[in-house]
CSV table of C-alpha atoms in Angstrom, one decimal:
chain,number,residue,atom,x,y,z
A,15,MET,CA,16.6,59.7,-29.6
A,16,SER,CA,19.9,58.4,-30.7
A,17,ASP,CA,20.7,54.8,-32.0
A,18,GLY,CA,22.0,54.0,-28.6
A,19,VAL,CA,18.5,54.2,-27.2
A,20,LEU,CA,16.6,52.8,-30.1
A,21,GLY,CA,18.9,50.7,-31.7
A,22,ALA,CA,22.4,49.0,-31.3
A,23,SER,CA,25.7,51.0,-31.2
A,24,VAL,CA,28.7,49.9,-33.3
A,25,VAL,CA,31.4,48.4,-31.2
A,26,TRP,CA,33.7,47.4,-34.0
A,27,GLN,CA,34.2,48.8,-37.4
A,28,ILE,CA,35.7,46.3,-39.9
A,29,GLY,CA,35.8,48.3,-43.2
A,30,PRO,CA,32.3,49.0,-44.2
A,31,PHE,CA,30.8,46.7,-41.8
A,32,GLY,CA,30.1,47.7,-38.4
A,33,ILE,CA,29.7,45.2,-35.5
A,34,THR,CA,27.1,46.3,-33.3
A,35,ASP,CA,26.6,45.3,-29.6
A,36,ALA,CA,23.5,43.2,-30.6
A,37,VAL,CA,25.6,41.0,-32.7
A,38,ILE,CA,28.2,40.4,-30.1
A,39,THR,CA,25.4,39.8,-27.5
A,40,THR,CA,24.0,37.2,-30.0
A,41,TRP,CA,27.4,35.7,-30.4
A,42,GLY,CA,27.6,35.3,-26.7
A,43,ILE,CA,24.0,33.8,-26.7
A,44,VAL,CA,25.0,31.4,-29.5
A,45,ALA,CA,28.3,30.5,-27.8
A,46,GLY,CA,26.2,29.8,-24.4
A,47,PHE,CA,23.9,27.6,-26.3
A,48,ALA,CA,26.7,25.8,-28.0
A,49,VAL,CA,28.5,25.1,-24.8
A,50,ALA,CA,25.5,23.9,-23.3
A,51,ALA,CA,24.4,21.7,-26.1
A,52,LEU,CA,27.8,20.0,-26.5
A,53,LEU,CA,27.9,19.5,-22.8
A,54,ALA,CA,24.4,18.1,-22.7
A,55,SER,CA,25.1,15.9,-25.7
A,56,ARG,CA,28.1,14.4,-23.9
A,57,CYS,CA,26.4,13.8,-20.6
A,58,TRP,CA,23.4,12.2,-22.1
A,59,ARG,CA,22.1,9.1,-20.3
A,60,PRO,CA,19.1,6.7,-20.4
A,61,GLU,CA,18.2,7.3,-16.9
A,62,PRO,CA,17.9,11.1,-16.9
A,63,ALA,CA,19.2,13.5,-14.3
A,64,ARG,CA,17.4,16.6,-13.3
A,65,TRP,CA,18.7,18.9,-15.9
A,66,GLN,CA,18.1,16.3,-18.5
A,67,THR,CA,14.6,15.8,-17.5
A,68,ALA,CA,14.2,19.7,-17.8
A,69,ALA,CA,15.7,19.8,-21.1
A,70,GLU,CA,13.4,16.8,-22.3
A,71,ALA,CA,10.3,18.5,-20.8
A,72,VAL,CA,11.1,21.8,-22.7
A,73,VAL,CA,11.6,19.9,-26.0
A,74,ALA,CA,8.4,17.8,-25.4
A,75,ALA,CA,6.3,21.0,-24.6
A,76,ILE,CA,7.6,22.6,-27.7
A,77,GLU,CA,6.8,19.4,-29.8
A,78,ALA,CA,3.4,19.1,-28.2
A,79,ALA,CA,2.7,22.9,-29.0
A,80,ILE,CA,3.8,22.4,-32.6
A,81,ALA,CA,1.6,19.2,-32.9
A,82,ASP,CA,-1.5,21.3,-31.8
A,83,VAL,CA,-1.0,23.6,-35.0
A,84,VAL,CA,0.5,21.4,-37.9
A,85,PRO,CA,0.0,17.9,-39.1
A,86,ARG,CA,1.7,15.1,-37.2
A,87,ALA,CA,4.0,14.3,-39.9
A,88,ALA,CA,5.5,17.8,-40.2
A,89,VAL,CA,6.2,18.3,-36.5
A,90,ARG,CA,9.6,16.8,-36.3
A,91,ARG,CA,10.5,19.0,-39.4
A,92,LEU,CA,9.5,22.3,-37.9
A,93,LEU,CA,10.6,21.5,-34.4
A,94,PRO,CA,14.3,22.7,-34.7
A,95,PHE,CA,13.4,26.1,-36.5
A,96,VAL,CA,10.4,26.9,-34.1
A,97,ALA,CA,12.2,25.6,-30.9
A,98,THR,CA,15.2,27.6,-31.9
A,99,LEU,CA,13.2,30.6,-32.4
A,100,TRP,CA,11.5,30.3,-29.1
A,101,LEU,CA,14.7,29.7,-27.1
A,102,PHE,CA,16.8,32.2,-28.7
A,103,ILE,CA,14.3,35.2,-28.6
A,104,LEU,CA,13.5,34.1,-24.8
A,105,VAL,CA,17.3,34.4,-23.9
A,106,ALA,CA,17.8,37.5,-26.1
A,107,ASN,CA,14.9,39.3,-24.6
A,108,LEU,CA,16.1,38.3,-21.2
A,109,ALA,CA,19.7,39.5,-21.8
A,110,GLY,CA,18.5,43.0,-21.4
A,111,LEU,CA,18.3,42.2,-17.7
A,112,VAL,CA,22.1,41.6,-17.4
A,113,PRO,CA,24.0,44.6,-16.5
A,114,CYS,CA,26.0,46.0,-19.2
A,115,LEU,CA,24.2,44.0,-21.8
A,116,GLN,CA,21.6,45.1,-24.4
A,117,ALA,CA,18.8,42.7,-25.5
A,118,PRO,CA,19.7,41.9,-29.2
A,119,THR,CA,15.8,41.9,-29.7
A,120,ARG,CA,15.7,45.8,-29.0
A,121,ASP,CA,17.7,46.2,-32.3
A,122,LEU,CA,15.3,46.4,-35.4
A,123,SER,CA,18.0,44.8,-37.5
A,124,THR,CA,17.7,41.5,-35.3
A,125,THR,CA,14.0,41.3,-35.2
A,126,ALA,CA,13.9,42.0,-38.9
A,127,ALA,CA,16.4,39.3,-39.4
A,128,LEU,CA,14.2,36.9,-37.5
A,129,ALA,CA,11.1,38.0,-39.3
A,130,LEU,CA,12.9,37.5,-42.7
A,131,LEU,CA,13.9,34.1,-41.6
A,132,VAL,CA,10.5,33.2,-40.7
A,133,PHE,CA,9.4,34.5,-44.0
A,134,GLY,CA,11.9,32.5,-45.8
A,135,SER,CA,11.2,29.3,-43.6
A,136,THR,CA,7.5,29.6,-44.4
A,137,HIS,CA,8.3,29.1,-48.2
A,138,TRP,CA,11.0,26.7,-47.4
A,139,PHE,CA,8.9,24.4,-45.5
A,140,GLY,CA,5.9,24.8,-47.8
A,141,ILE,CA,8.0,23.9,-50.9
A,142,ARG,CA,9.4,20.9,-49.1
A,143,ILE,CA,6.3,19.5,-47.9
A,144,ARG,CA,3.7,20.4,-50.7
A,145,GLY,CA,6.1,21.0,-53.6
A,146,ILE,CA,6.6,24.2,-55.4
A,147,ARG,CA,3.6,24.0,-57.5
A,148,GLY,CA,1.3,23.1,-54.5
A,149,HIS,CA,3.0,25.8,-52.5
A,150,LEU,CA,2.5,28.4,-55.2
A,151,ARG,CA,-1.0,27.4,-55.9
A,152,HIS,CA,-1.7,28.5,-52.5
A,153,TYR,CA,-1.4,32.1,-53.6
A,154,ILE,CA,-4.0,31.8,-56.3
A,155,GLU,CA,-6.8,30.3,-54.5
A,156,PRO,CA,-9.5,30.7,-54.4
A,157,SER,CA,-9.1,33.2,-57.1
A,158,ILE,CA,-6.1,34.6,-59.0
A,159,LEU,CA,-7.3,38.1,-58.1
A,160,LEU,CA,-6.3,37.4,-54.5
A,161,LEU,CA,-2.7,37.0,-55.3
A,162,PRO,CA,-1.8,40.7,-54.7
A,163,PHE,CA,-3.5,40.6,-51.4
A,164,HIS,CA,-1.7,37.4,-50.5
A,165,VAL,CA,1.6,39.2,-51.4
A,166,ILE,CA,0.7,42.3,-49.3
A,167,GLY,CA,-0.2,40.0,-46.4
A,168,GLU,CA,3.0,38.2,-46.6
A,169,ILE,CA,5.1,41.3,-46.5
A,170,SER,CA,2.9,43.0,-43.8
A,171,ARG,CA,2.9,40.0,-41.5
A,172,THR,CA,6.7,39.9,-41.8
A,173,LEU,CA,6.8,43.6,-41.1
A,174,ALA,CA,4.4,43.5,-38.2
A,175,LEU,CA,6.5,40.4,-36.8
A,176,ALA,CA,9.7,42.5,-36.7
A,177,ILE,CA,8.1,45.7,-35.5
A,178,ARG,CA,6.1,44.1,-32.9
A,179,LEU,CA,9.0,42.4,-31.2
A,180,PHE,CA,11.3,45.5,-31.6
A,181,GLY,CA,8.5,47.9,-30.4
A,182,ASN,CA,7.6,45.7,-27.4
A,183,MET,CA,11.4,45.4,-26.1
A,184,VAL,CA,12.5,49.1,-26.9
A,185,SER,CA,9.2,50.4,-25.3
A,186,LEU,CA,10.0,48.3,-22.2
A,187,GLU,CA,13.6,49.5,-21.7
A,188,MET,CA,12.5,52.8,-22.4
A,189,ALA,CA,9.8,52.8,-19.8
A,190,ALA,CA,12.3,51.5,-17.4
A,191,MET,CA,14.9,54.3,-18.2
A,192,LEU,CA,12.3,57.0,-17.9
A,193,LEU,CA,11.2,55.8,-14.5
A,194,LEU,CA,14.9,55.7,-13.5
A,195,LEU,CA,15.4,59.1,-14.6
A,196,ILE,CA,12.1,60.4,-12.9
A,197,ALA,CA,11.9,58.3,-9.7
A,198,GLY,CA,15.4,57.3,-9.0
A,199,PHE,CA,17.3,54.2,-7.9
A,200,LEU,CA,15.4,50.9,-7.4
A,201,VAL,CA,12.1,52.1,-8.5
A,202,PRO,CA,12.1,50.4,-11.9
A,203,VAL,CA,12.7,47.1,-10.2
A,204,PRO,CA,8.9,46.1,-10.5
A,205,LEU,CA,9.1,47.2,-14.1
A,206,LEU,CA,12.1,44.9,-14.6
A,207,MET,CA,10.0,42.1,-13.1
A,208,LEU,CA,7.4,43.0,-15.8
A,209,HIS,CA,10.4,42.7,-18.2
A,210,VAL,CA,10.7,39.0,-17.4
A,211,ILE,CA,7.0,38.2,-18.3
A,212,GLU,CA,7.2,40.5,-21.2
A,213,ALA,CA,10.2,38.7,-22.4
A,214,VAL,CA,8.5,35.3,-22.1
A,215,VAL,CA,5.3,36.5,-23.6
A,216,GLN,CA,7.1,38.2,-26.5
A,217,ALA,CA,9.0,35.1,-27.4
A,218,TYR,CA,6.0,33.0,-27.1
A,219,ILE,CA,4.1,35.1,-29.3
A,220,PHE,CA,6.8,35.5,-31.9
A,221,GLY,CA,7.3,31.7,-32.2
A,222,MET,CA,3.6,31.0,-32.1
A,223,LEU,CA,3.1,33.4,-34.9
A,224,ALA,CA,5.8,31.9,-37.0
A,225,LEU,CA,4.4,28.5,-36.4
A,226,ILE,CA,1.0,29.7,-37.5
A,227,TYR,CA,2.6,31.4,-40.7
A,228,ILE,CA,4.5,28.1,-41.5
A,229,ALA,CA,1.2,26.1,-40.8
A,230,SER,CA,-0.8,28.2,-43.0
A,231,ALA,CA,1.7,27.5,-45.7
A,232,LEU,CA,1.2,23.6,-45.1
A,233,GLU,CA,-2.5,23.8,-45.3
A,234,PRO,CA,-4.1,21.9,-48.0
A,235,THR,CA,-5.7,24.1,-50.7
A,236,GLU,CA,-9.1,23.4,-52.4
A,237,ARG,CA,-7.6,21.4,-55.1
A,238,ASP,CA,-5.6,19.4,-52.7
A,239,ALA,CA,-8.7,18.5,-50.9
A,240,GLU,CA,-10.5,17.6,-54.1
A,241,SER,CA,-7.6,15.5,-55.2
A,242,ALA,CA,-7.4,13.8,-51.9
A,243,ALA,CA,-11.1,13.0,-52.1
A,244,ALA,CA,-10.7,11.6,-55.4
A,245,SER,CA,-7.9,9.5,-54.4
A,246,GLN,CA,-9.8,8.2,-51.4
A,247,THR,CA,-12.9,7.5,-53.7
A,248,ASN,CA,-10.5,5.7,-56.0
A,249,GLU,CA,-9.1,3.5,-53.2
A,250,GLU,CA,-12.6,2.6,-52.0
A,251,LYS,CA,-13.7,1.7,-55.4
A,252,SER,CA,-10.6,-0.6,-56.0
B,222,MET,CA,15.9,53.0,-35.4
B,223,SER,CA,17.7,52.4,-38.7
B,224,LEU,CA,17.9,49.1,-40.4
B,225,ASP,CA,21.7,48.0,-40.5
B,226,TRP,CA,22.1,45.5,-43.2
B,227,THR,CA,25.3,44.1,-41.7
B,228,THR,CA,23.7,43.3,-38.4
B,229,LEU,CA,20.7,41.9,-40.2
B,230,ALA,CA,22.8,39.4,-42.2
B,231,LEU,CA,25.0,38.5,-39.2
B,232,GLU,CA,22.0,38.0,-37.2
B,233,MET,CA,20.5,35.7,-39.6
B,234,LEU,CA,23.8,33.9,-39.9
B,235,ASN,CA,24.0,33.9,-36.2
B,236,PHE,CA,20.4,32.3,-36.0
B,237,LEU,CA,21.3,29.6,-38.7
B,238,VAL,CA,24.4,28.5,-37.0
B,239,LEU,CA,22.5,28.4,-33.7
B,240,LEU,CA,19.9,26.4,-35.4
B,241,TRP,CA,22.5,24.0,-36.8
B,242,ILE,CA,24.1,23.6,-33.4
B,243,LEU,CA,20.9,22.9,-31.5
B,244,LYS,CA,19.6,20.6,-34.2
B,245,ARG,CA,22.8,18.6,-34.3
B,246,PHE,CA,23.9,18.5,-30.6
B,247,PHE,CA,20.5,19.2,-28.5
B,248,TYR,CA,17.4,18.4,-30.4
B,249,ALA,CA,18.7,15.3,-32.1
B,250,PRO,CA,19.7,13.6,-28.6
B,251,VAL,CA,16.7,14.8,-26.8
B,252,LEU,CA,14.2,13.7,-29.6
B,253,ALA,CA,16.1,10.2,-29.7
B,254,ALA,CA,16.0,9.7,-26.1
B,255,LEU,CA,12.3,10.6,-26.0
B,256,ASP,CA,11.7,8.2,-28.9
B,257,ALA,CA,13.7,5.5,-27.3
B,258,ARG,CA,11.8,6.0,-24.1
B,259,GLN,CA,8.6,6.0,-25.8
B,260,GLN,CA,9.5,2.8,-27.6
B,261,ARG,CA,10.5,1.3,-24.2
B,262,LEU,CA,7.2,2.3,-22.7
B,263,ARG,CA,5.4,0.8,-25.7
B,264,ASP,CA,7.6,-2.3,-25.4
B,265,GLN,CA,6.8,-2.4,-21.7
B,266,ALA,CA,3.1,-1.7,-22.3
B,267,THR,CA,3.1,-4.7,-24.9
B,268,ARG,CA,4.9,-6.9,-22.7
B,269,ALA,CA,2.5,-5.9,-19.8
B,270,THR,CA,-0.5,-6.6,-22.1
B,271,ARG,CA,0.9,-10.0,-23.1
B,272,THR,CA,1.8,-10.8,-19.5
B,273,GLN,CA,-1.6,-9.8,-18.5
B,274,ALA,CA,-3.4,-12.0,-21.2
B,275,GLU,CA,-1.0,-14.9,-20.1
B,276,ALA,CA,-2.0,-14.3,-16.4
B,277,ALA,CA,-5.7,-14.2,-17.5
B,278,GLN,CA,-5.2,-17.4,-19.5
B,279,LEU,CA,-3.3,-19.0,-16.5
B,280,LYS,CA,-6.0,-17.9,-14.2
B,281,THR,CA,-8.6,-19.2,-16.4
B,282,ARG,CA,-6.7,-22.6,-16.7
B,283,TYR,CA,-6.2,-22.7,-12.8
B,284,GLU,CA,-9.9,-21.9,-12.3
B,285,GLU,CA,-10.8,-24.6,-14.4
B,286,ARG,CA,-8.3,-27.0,-12.9
B,287,LEU,CA,-9.8,-25.9,-9.4
B,288,ALA,CA,-13.2,-26.6,-10.9
B,289,ASP,CA,-12.1,-30.1,-11.9
B,290,TRP,CA,-10.4,-30.7,-8.5
B,291,GLN,CA,-13.8,-29.5,-6.8
B,292,ARG,CA,-15.6,-32.0,-9.0
B,293,GLU,CA,-13.2,-34.9,-8.4
B,294,ARG,CA,-13.2,-34.1,-4.8
B,295,GLU,CA,-17.0,-34.2,-4.6
B,296,GLU,CA,-16.9,-37.3,-6.5
B,297,ALA,CA,-14.4,-38.9,-4.3
B,298,ARG,CA,-16.3,-37.6,-1.3
B,299,ARG,CA,-19.6,-39.2,-2.7
B,300,GLN,CA,-17.7,-42.4,-3.3
B,301,LEU,CA,-16.2,-42.5,-0.1
B,302,GLU,CA,-19.7,-41.9,1.5
B,303,GLN,CA,-21.0,-44.9,-0.4
B,304,GLU,CA,-18.2,-46.9,0.7
B,305,LEU,CA,-18.5,-45.9,4.3
B,306,VAL,CA,-22.3,-46.7,4.0
B,307,GLN,CA,-21.7,-50.0,2.6
B,308,LEU,CA,-19.0,-50.7,5.3
B,309,ARG,CA,-21.2,-49.5,8.0
B,310,THR,CA,-24.0,-51.8,6.5
B,311,SER,CA,-21.7,-54.8,6.0
B,312,GLY,CA,-20.3,-54.1,9.5
B,313,MET,CA,-23.6,-53.7,11.2
B,314,ALA,CA,-24.7,-57.1,9.3
B,315,ALA,CA,-21.5,-58.7,10.5
B,316,LEU,CA,-21.9,-57.3,14.1
B,317,GLU,CA,-25.4,-58.4,14.2
B,318,ALA,CA,-24.6,-61.9,13.0
B,319,SER,CA,-21.7,-62.0,15.6
B,320,LEU,CA,-24.1,-60.8,18.1
B,321,ALA,CA,-26.6,-63.5,17.2
B,322,ASP,CA,-23.8,-66.1,17.3
B,323,GLU,CA,-22.8,-64.8,20.5
B,324,GLU,CA,-26.2,-64.7,21.8
B,325,ALA,CA,-26.7,-68.3,20.6
B,326,ALA,CA,-23.5,-69.3,22.2
B,327,VAL,CA,-24.4,-67.6,25.3
B,328,ARG,CA,-27.7,-69.2,25.3
B,329,ALA,CA,-26.0,-72.6,24.5
B,330,ARG,CA,-23.7,-72.0,27.3
B,331,ALA,CA,-26.7,-70.9,29.6
B,332,ALA,CA,-28.5,-74.0,28.5
B,333,ALA,CA,-25.5,-76.2,29.0
B,334,GLY,CA,-24.8,-74.6,32.4
B,335,ALA,CA,-28.4,-75.0,33.3
B,336,ALA,CA,-28.4,-78.7,32.2
B,337,SER,CA,-25.2,-79.3,34.2
B,338,HIS,CA,-26.6,-77.6,37.0
B,339,GLU,CA,-29.7,-79.5,36.9
B,340,ALA,CA,-27.8,-82.8,36.2
B,341,ALA,CA,-25.6,-81.8,39.3
B,342,LEU,CA,-28.7,-81.1,41.1
B,343,LEU,CA,-30.1,-84.5,39.9
B,344,ARG,CA,-27.0,-86.2,40.9
B,345,GLU,CA,-26.9,-84.5,44.3
B,346,ALA,CA,-30.6,-85.6,44.6
B,347,ALA,CA,-29.8,-89.2,43.6
B,348,GLU,CA,-26.9,-89.2,46.0
B,349,GLN,CA,-29.1,-87.8,48.7
B,350,ALA,CA,-31.9,-90.2,47.8
B,351,TYR,CA,-29.3,-93.2,47.6
B,352,GLY,CA,-27.9,-92.1,50.8
B,353,SER,CA,-31.2,-92.1,52.3
B,354,ALA,CA,-32.6,-95.2,50.7
B,355,ALA,CA,-29.1,-97.0,51.7
B,356,ALA,CA,-29.5,-95.8,55.2
B,357,MET,CA,-33.0,-96.8,55.4
B,358,LEU,CA,-32.5,-100.3,53.8
B,359,ARG,CA,-29.4,-100.8,56.1
B,360,ARG,CA,-31.8,-100.2,59.0
B,361,LEU,CA,-34.4,-102.6,57.5
B,362,ALA,CA,-31.8,-105.4,56.7
B,363,SER,CA,-32.2,-108.5,58.6
B,364,PRO,CA,-31.7,-112.4,58.0
B,365,GLN,CA,-35.5,-112.8,57.3
B,366,LEU,CA,-35.2,-110.0,54.5
B,367,THR,CA,-32.3,-112.1,53.0
B,368,LEU,CA,-34.3,-115.3,53.2
B,369,CYS,CA,-37.3,-113.4,51.6
B,370,ILE,CA,-35.0,-112.2,48.8
B,371,ALA,CA,-33.6,-115.6,48.4
B,372,ALA,CA,-37.1,-117.1,48.0
B,373,MET,CA,-37.9,-114.3,45.4
B,374,PHE,CA,-34.6,-115.1,43.7
B,375,CYS,CA,-35.7,-118.7,43.3
B,376,GLU,CA,-39.1,-117.5,41.9
B,377,ASP,CA,-37.3,-115.2,39.6
B,378,LEU,CA,-35.0,-118.1,38.4
B,379,ALA,CA,-38.1,-120.1,37.3
B,380,ALA,CA,-39.4,-117.2,35.4
B,381,LEU,CA,-36.0,-116.3,33.8
B,382,PRO,CA,-36.2,-115.0,30.1
B,383,ASP,CA,-34.8,-117.2,27.6
B,384,ALA,CA,-31.8,-115.3,26.7
B,385,GLU,CA,-30.8,-115.0,30.1
B,386,GLN,CA,-31.7,-118.5,30.8
B,387,ALA,CA,-29.3,-119.7,27.8
B,388,ALA,CA,-26.6,-117.6,29.2
B,389,LEU,CA,-26.8,-119.1,32.6
B,390,ARG,CA,-27.0,-122.7,31.0
B,391,LYS,CA,-23.9,-121.9,28.9
B,392,ALA,CA,-21.9,-120.5,31.9
B,393,ALA,CA,-22.9,-123.5,33.9
B,394,ALA,CA,-21.8,-125.8,31.2
B,395,ASP,CA,-18.6,-124.0,30.9
B,396,LEU,CA,-17.7,-124.5,34.5
B,397,ALA,CA,-14.8,-126.8,34.9
B,398,ALA,CA,-15.2,-130.0,36.5
B,399,GLY,CA,-15.4,-130.0,40.1
B,400,ALA,CA,-16.0,-126.1,40.1
B,401,ALA,CA,-18.7,-124.7,42.3
B,402,VAL,CA,-21.1,-122.1,42.1
B,403,GLU,CA,-20.3,-119.2,44.4
B,404,VAL,CA,-23.0,-118.0,46.5
B,405,SER,CA,-22.5,-115.0,48.6
B,406,SER,CA,-25.3,-113.7,51.1
B,407,ALA,CA,-25.5,-110.8,53.5
B,408,HIS,CA,-26.8,-113.2,56.3
B,409,ALA,CA,-26.1,-117.0,56.7
B,410,LEU,CA,-28.6,-119.2,54.9
B,411,ASP,CA,-30.1,-121.9,56.7
B,412,ALA,CA,-30.0,-125.4,55.0
B,413,ALA,CA,-33.7,-125.3,53.7
B,414,ALA,CA,-32.8,-122.2,52.0
B,415,ARG,CA,-29.6,-123.5,50.6
B,416,ASP,CA,-31.5,-126.6,49.2
B,417,ARG,CA,-34.2,-124.6,47.6
B,418,LEU,CA,-31.6,-122.2,46.0
B,419,MET,CA,-29.6,-125.1,44.6
B,420,ALA,CA,-32.6,-126.8,43.4
B,421,ALA,CA,-33.7,-123.6,41.7
B,422,LEU,CA,-30.2,-123.1,40.2
B,423,ALA,CA,-29.9,-126.7,39.0
B,424,GLN,CA,-33.4,-126.3,37.3
B,425,ALA,CA,-32.4,-123.1,35.7
B,426,ALA,CA,-29.0,-124.4,34.5
B,427,ALA,CA,-30.6,-127.7,33.6
B,428,ARG,CA,-27.7,-129.6,35.4
B,429,PRO,CA,-26.8,-130.3,38.9
B,430,LEU,CA,-24.6,-127.8,40.6
B,431,THR,CA,-22.5,-127.6,43.6
B,432,ALA,CA,-22.2,-124.3,45.6
B,433,ALA,CA,-19.8,-122.6,48.0
B,434,PHE,CA,-21.6,-120.4,50.4
B,435,ARG,CA,-20.0,-117.4,51.8
B,436,GLU,CA,-21.4,-114.7,54.2
B,437,THR,CA,-20.7,-111.2,52.8
B,438,PRO,CA,-22.3,-108.4,54.9
B,439,GLU,CA,-21.6,-105.6,52.2
B,440,LEU,CA,-24.5,-106.8,50.4
B,441,VAL,CA,-26.9,-105.5,53.1
B,442,ALA,CA,-29.5,-107.9,52.3
B,443,GLY,CA,-29.9,-110.8,49.7
B,444,LEU,CA,-27.3,-112.6,47.9
B,445,ARG,CA,-25.1,-112.8,44.9
B,446,VAL,CA,-24.5,-115.8,42.8
B,447,ALA,CA,-21.7,-116.3,40.5
B,448,VAL,CA,-22.0,-119.3,38.0
B,449,GLY,CA,-18.7,-119.0,35.9
B,450,GLU,CA,-18.9,-115.9,34.1
B,451,CYS,CA,-22.5,-115.3,34.5
B,452,LEU,CA,-23.2,-113.1,37.7
B,453,LEU,CA,-26.8,-113.0,39.2
B,454,HIS,CA,-27.8,-110.4,41.8
B,455,ALA,CA,-30.4,-110.3,44.1
B,456,ASN,CA,-29.2,-108.1,47.0
B,457,LEU,CA,-29.8,-104.4,48.2
B,458,ALA,CA,-26.3,-103.4,47.8
B,459,ASP,CA,-26.2,-104.0,44.0
B,460,GLU,CA,-29.6,-102.7,43.5
B,461,LEU,CA,-28.5,-99.4,45.3
B,462,ALA,CA,-25.4,-99.3,43.3
B,463,PHE,CA,-27.4,-99.7,40.2
B,464,PHE,CA,-29.8,-97.1,41.0
B,465,LYS,CA,-26.9,-94.9,42.1
B,466,SER,CA,-25.3,-95.4,38.7
B,467,ARG,CA,-28.5,-94.8,36.7
B,468,GLY,CA,-28.9,-91.5,38.7
B,469,ALA,CA,-25.4,-90.4,37.8
B,470,HIS,CA,-26.0,-91.2,34.1
B,471,ALA,CA,-29.3,-89.2,34.2
């Protein structure tokens, strides 16, 4: 199998850098989101129209999903990143249904980039919310002997995040292509319907896993719990 | 299935740009709108709660006021009933008094009417008796009866009470010189009768008197003697008139 099937094909070559179709599709998606966001920001009204109500419902649903996992105070901090992940991956997955377009998420580089962003955001939010000492202490608890396992876990779950999305999207498109080759025209249509569901499910899984990873970085350690209990006791005594 | 670092870097950059754009132009206004709406809802809920509390307070106040009005109404009704009872009692007493007065007046009027009727009956009876007696006495009238009455008059003059005798004598004394005593009789008196009468008059008046005799049939029987201002009756007409007047006074 060539890169055209399992990966992205280079459209432009600028020196040593090749611009793949996945990047171009991503630019299109970003541009579409940007135009929609700009138009929405200009047409925002106190009494919402239907589209505004739908947009508010989407954001409120994402906020509620995040609030179920992380502490209330961190919801608004995480919302832009997690919501963008969900929206981008959803649209990117569905882009493969458009003729002449390839889903960016069928490119391992794209999913790896997203996984790396999740990896980085986990540490970013952990350090911002708990401080660098509190965040690093997380890796040596309950024992310093677990540090290698924590590191391996961080790397493996990032790899799994990238490979899972990439594998699911590629396998779905390959199955559709094989059916098209074997059975002929219009037969893969039911499989394309399944593609819609798969796109939604994979976007939800990726975003939810990213949210869980970030939430795990925000969980209080044993020492945090002890210090919190001690401070509460001092407050009660005072 | 190879990892292209250029694509990886560009995709990361693309995602970060998308994240900034959406955060700046989509999430911020949406969250602001949601917060504003939630704040508005909280404000409305607060106002509704305050309004509800005020309404409950007003309701309690109005219920208390209604209870006060109810008590005042009951009190006013009780006072009114008492006043009505008093008015009815006083009205009944006044009515009974008025009825008693009216009854007494009616009784008085009835008694007066009965008395008047009785008096009228008595007067009618007296009139009838007078008429019958007068008719009977007119039939019995005669010169002999006049003479008998003249004889009886002479006897009465002799037994005249002192007061009447004094009055007769004073009237006789007051007679002007030459004045005569007027003697009216229903029938003509004979000379003997005239002499006995003048003798009796002179004895009663204690002085000699002259008389002018005159026949007056209206006297029915008997005579009437006028000595100056003193008038002596001894005839049926005057007696009947006297009884008639007594019957009218009765």
